[in-house]
């Protein structure tokens, strides 16, 4: 490797700094994918360029966003439109540990997903963690950014504080980058959770259902007009869903 550094006229430190920047850049791009797929479901006929204008994502230009969409089956002429490719991206894929299994108590399986909620022209992000057996939302977060520290980590930490599960809890999600980045995996490893993922982009129906319930049956009726209102009304929605609504 030292010969390579000399040949490229670059120091070892500079080389590794460049590699770290490229990895962080790629990770941030792939955090967008679950939201882009969900947005495409609601706007099935619009181009990747229009999706970019709707979502207005930070940290990625329009051309790079289009290439990200095209590489993951979101070019309009392709059928089916929702196929996600992960072979060349280094994405971690955990086995699906919940399919065709029956669970009989709380804290055996938690499911989670991230969705968006737009107010005017601004998009915000909602992350829910639901106990699969009881259908109770045990943790959630409302954020302005898609980064792991703003989405999955605070939601899971809230759930752990409320429930205090034993080891062996299965945590099931889709393949979103927030569920396999090193910070998230460090937390699940420390708490001896078993990571589980669906094989398809939307193979997480229970978590998707809670997304739709909170958004469509509660938040749209509450009609928040700011991020602060969205935070307060999400708390209100989760409380009403958990404590009032029959399961």
Tab-separated table of C-alpha atoms in Angstrom, residues 42-204:
chain	number	residue	atom	x	y	z
A	42	UNK	CA	-48.088	8.283	-3.915
A	43	UNK	CA	-46.832	9.805	-7.181
A	44	UNK	CA	-46.399	6.745	-9.436
A	45	UNK	CA	-46.205	8.613	-12.723
A	46	UNK	CA	-43.739	11.385	-11.906
A	47	UNK	CA	-40.093	11.406	-12.895
A	48	UNK	CA	-37.110	11.205	-10.589
A	49	UNK	CA	-36.483	14.886	-11.281
A	50	UNK	CA	-39.944	15.794	-10.028
A	51	UNK	CA	-39.443	13.562	-6.974
A	52	UNK	CA	-36.305	15.561	-6.247
A	53	UNK	CA	-38.223	18.834	-6.446
A	54	UNK	CA	-40.917	17.475	-4.120
A	55	UNK	CA	-38.550	16.017	-1.524
A	56	UNK	CA	-35.805	18.685	-1.709
A	57	UNK	CA	-33.260	16.397	0.016
A	58	UNK	CA	-30.189	17.865	1.681
A	59	UNK	CA	-26.698	16.788	0.758
A	60	UNK	CA	-27.379	15.443	-2.743
A	61	UNK	CA	-27.661	17.244	-6.062
A	62	UNK	CA	-30.380	16.681	-8.626
A	63	UNK	CA	-28.241	14.650	-11.036
A	64	UNK	CA	-26.885	12.406	-8.279
A	65	UNK	CA	-30.433	11.953	-6.959
A	66	UNK	CA	-31.649	10.881	-10.403
A	67	UNK	CA	-28.811	8.379	-10.736
A	68	UNK	CA	-29.631	6.995	-7.281
A	69	UNK	CA	-33.263	6.532	-8.373
A	70	UNK	CA	-32.315	4.934	-11.692
A	71	UNK	CA	-29.916	2.521	-10.001
A	72	UNK	CA	-32.742	1.354	-7.741
A	73	UNK	CA	-35.431	0.661	-10.333
A	74	UNK	CA	-37.219	4.023	-10.246
A	75	UNK	CA	-36.864	4.997	-13.876
A	76	UNK	CA	-40.375	5.317	-15.266
A	77	UNK	CA	-39.977	3.015	-18.243
A	78	UNK	CA	-38.858	0.138	-16.021
A	79	UNK	CA	-41.395	-2.415	-14.822
A	80	UNK	CA	-41.918	-3.099	-11.978
A	81	UNK	CA	-41.148	0.387	-10.737
A	82	UNK	CA	-40.357	-0.479	-7.124
A	83	UNK	CA	-37.532	-2.994	-7.417
A	84	UNK	CA	-34.569	-2.136	-5.198
A	85	UNK	CA	-31.081	-3.317	-6.115
A	86	UNK	CA	-28.496	-3.671	-3.386
A	87	UNK	CA	-25.861	-6.011	-4.802
A	88	UNK	CA	-23.146	-3.417	-5.456
A	89	UNK	CA	-23.736	-0.941	-2.636
A	90	UNK	CA	-22.369	-2.826	0.349
A	91	UNK	CA	-25.780	-2.778	2.014
A	92	UNK	CA	-26.183	-5.083	4.984
A	93	UNK	CA	-29.147	-7.442	4.682
A	94	UNK	CA	-30.336	-9.398	7.701
A	95	UNK	CA	-32.534	-12.504	7.348
A	96	UNK	CA	-36.282	-12.220	7.862
A	97	UNK	CA	-36.829	-13.758	11.303
A	98	UNK	CA	-40.584	-13.202	11.607
A	99	UNK	CA	-42.109	-14.638	8.456
A	100	UNK	CA	-44.402	-17.647	9.012
A	101	UNK	CA	-43.856	-17.490	12.776
A	102	UNK	CA	-46.398	-17.003	15.557
A	103	UNK	CA	-45.627	-14.790	18.531
A	104	UNK	CA	-47.487	-15.040	21.817
A	105	UNK	CA	-46.315	-12.200	24.058
A	106	UNK	CA	-45.047	-8.643	24.102
A	107	UNK	CA	-41.379	-7.813	23.582
A	108	UNK	CA	-40.775	-10.752	21.294
A	109	UNK	CA	-40.817	-8.664	18.103
A	110	UNK	CA	-40.696	-4.939	17.461
A	111	UNK	CA	-41.254	-3.607	13.951
A	112	UNK	CA	-40.197	-0.217	12.680
A	113	UNK	CA	-40.372	2.022	9.637
A	114	UNK	CA	-39.732	5.650	8.657
A	115	UNK	CA	-42.236	7.784	6.797
A	116	UNK	CA	-42.518	11.450	5.883
A	117	UNK	CA	-45.018	14.191	6.650
A	118	UNK	CA	-45.034	17.395	4.652
A	119	UNK	CA	-46.194	20.785	5.900
A	120	UNK	CA	-46.322	23.261	3.056
A	121	UNK	CA	-43.170	22.696	1.041
A	122	UNK	CA	-41.176	21.224	3.931
A	123	UNK	CA	-40.759	17.514	4.602
A	124	UNK	CA	-40.326	16.073	8.081
A	125	UNK	CA	-39.743	12.474	9.120
A	126	UNK	CA	-41.623	10.177	11.482
A	127	UNK	CA	-40.118	6.974	12.872
A	128	UNK	CA	-42.283	4.491	14.760
A	129	UNK	CA	-41.401	1.352	16.710
A	130	UNK	CA	-44.370	-0.948	17.361
A	131	UNK	CA	-44.647	-4.091	19.452
A	132	UNK	CA	-45.937	-6.672	17.003
A	133	UNK	CA	-47.992	-8.674	19.516
A	134	UNK	CA	-49.773	-5.828	21.315
A	135	UNK	CA	-49.800	-3.390	18.348
A	136	UNK	CA	-48.714	-0.664	20.769
A	137	UNK	CA	-46.322	2.065	19.612
A	138	UNK	CA	-43.463	1.743	22.103
A	139	UNK	CA	-41.198	4.415	20.639
A	140	UNK	CA	-41.197	7.157	18.022
A	141	UNK	CA	-39.310	10.205	16.811
A	142	UNK	CA	-40.126	13.320	14.779
A	143	UNK	CA	-37.188	14.833	12.935
A	144	UNK	CA	-36.100	17.390	10.389
A	145	UNK	CA	-33.351	15.160	9.013
A	146	UNK	CA	-33.082	11.553	7.867
A	147	UNK	CA	-29.888	10.781	9.730
A	148	UNK	CA	-29.823	7.813	12.083
A	149	UNK	CA	-29.219	10.030	15.127
A	150	UNK	CA	-32.466	11.865	14.357
A	151	UNK	CA	-34.705	8.942	13.353
A	152	UNK	CA	-34.168	5.351	14.464
A	153	UNK	CA	-31.865	5.869	17.445
A	154	UNK	CA	-34.147	8.180	19.476
A	155	UNK	CA	-37.194	6.050	18.623
A	156	UNK	CA	-35.535	2.828	19.770
A	157	UNK	CA	-34.086	4.435	22.884
A	158	UNK	CA	-37.571	5.614	23.851
A	159	UNK	CA	-38.888	2.079	23.345
A	160	UNK	CA	-36.099	0.561	25.422
A	161	UNK	CA	-36.714	3.019	28.231
A	162	UNK	CA	-40.444	2.222	28.294
A	163	UNK	CA	-40.335	-1.547	27.849
A	164	UNK	CA	-36.904	-2.773	29.060
A	165	UNK	CA	-37.052	-6.037	27.053
A	166	UNK	CA	-34.855	-9.022	27.739
A	167	UNK	CA	-32.249	-10.377	25.353
A	168	UNK	CA	-33.327	-11.978	22.104
A	169	UNK	CA	-35.902	-9.378	21.059
A	170	UNK	CA	-36.308	-9.427	17.269
A	171	UNK	CA	-36.145	-5.973	15.697
A	172	UNK	CA	-37.684	-6.109	12.211
A	173	UNK	CA	-37.409	-3.365	9.610
A	174	UNK	CA	-36.992	-2.743	5.914
A	175	UNK	CA	-33.577	-2.284	4.334
A	176	UNK	CA	-33.292	1.434	5.065
A	177	UNK	CA	-29.788	2.610	5.879
A	178	UNK	CA	-30.880	3.887	9.288
A	179	UNK	CA	-31.385	0.245	10.326
A	180	UNK	CA	-27.952	-1.079	9.398
A	181	UNK	CA	-25.548	1.812	10.013
A	182	UNK	CA	-22.886	1.211	12.643
A	183	UNK	CA	-24.491	3.430	15.316
A	184	UNK	CA	-27.773	1.546	15.130
A	185	UNK	CA	-26.136	-1.878	15.062
A	186	UNK	CA	-24.025	-0.925	18.062
A	187	UNK	CA	-27.215	-0.202	20.029
A	188	UNK	CA	-28.989	-3.417	19.011
A	189	UNK	CA	-25.864	-5.439	19.750
A	190	UNK	CA	-25.462	-3.889	23.198
A	191	UNK	CA	-29.091	-4.725	24.002
A	192	UNK	CA	-28.740	-8.241	22.519
A	193	UNK	CA	-31.441	-7.742	19.920
A	194	UNK	CA	-31.747	-9.870	16.792
A	195	UNK	CA	-31.855	-7.756	13.633
A	196	UNK	CA	-34.388	-8.844	11.022
A	197	UNK	CA	-35.269	-7.419	7.604
A	198	UNK	CA	-37.741	-8.080	4.833
A	199	UNK	CA	-36.398	-9.209	1.499
A	200	UNK	CA	-38.473	-6.773	-0.566
A	201	UNK	CA	-38.539	-2.996	-0.355
A	202	UNK	CA	-41.917	-2.996	1.369
A	203	UNK	CA	-41.862	-6.347	3.128
A	204	UNK	CA	-42.699	-4.753	6.457
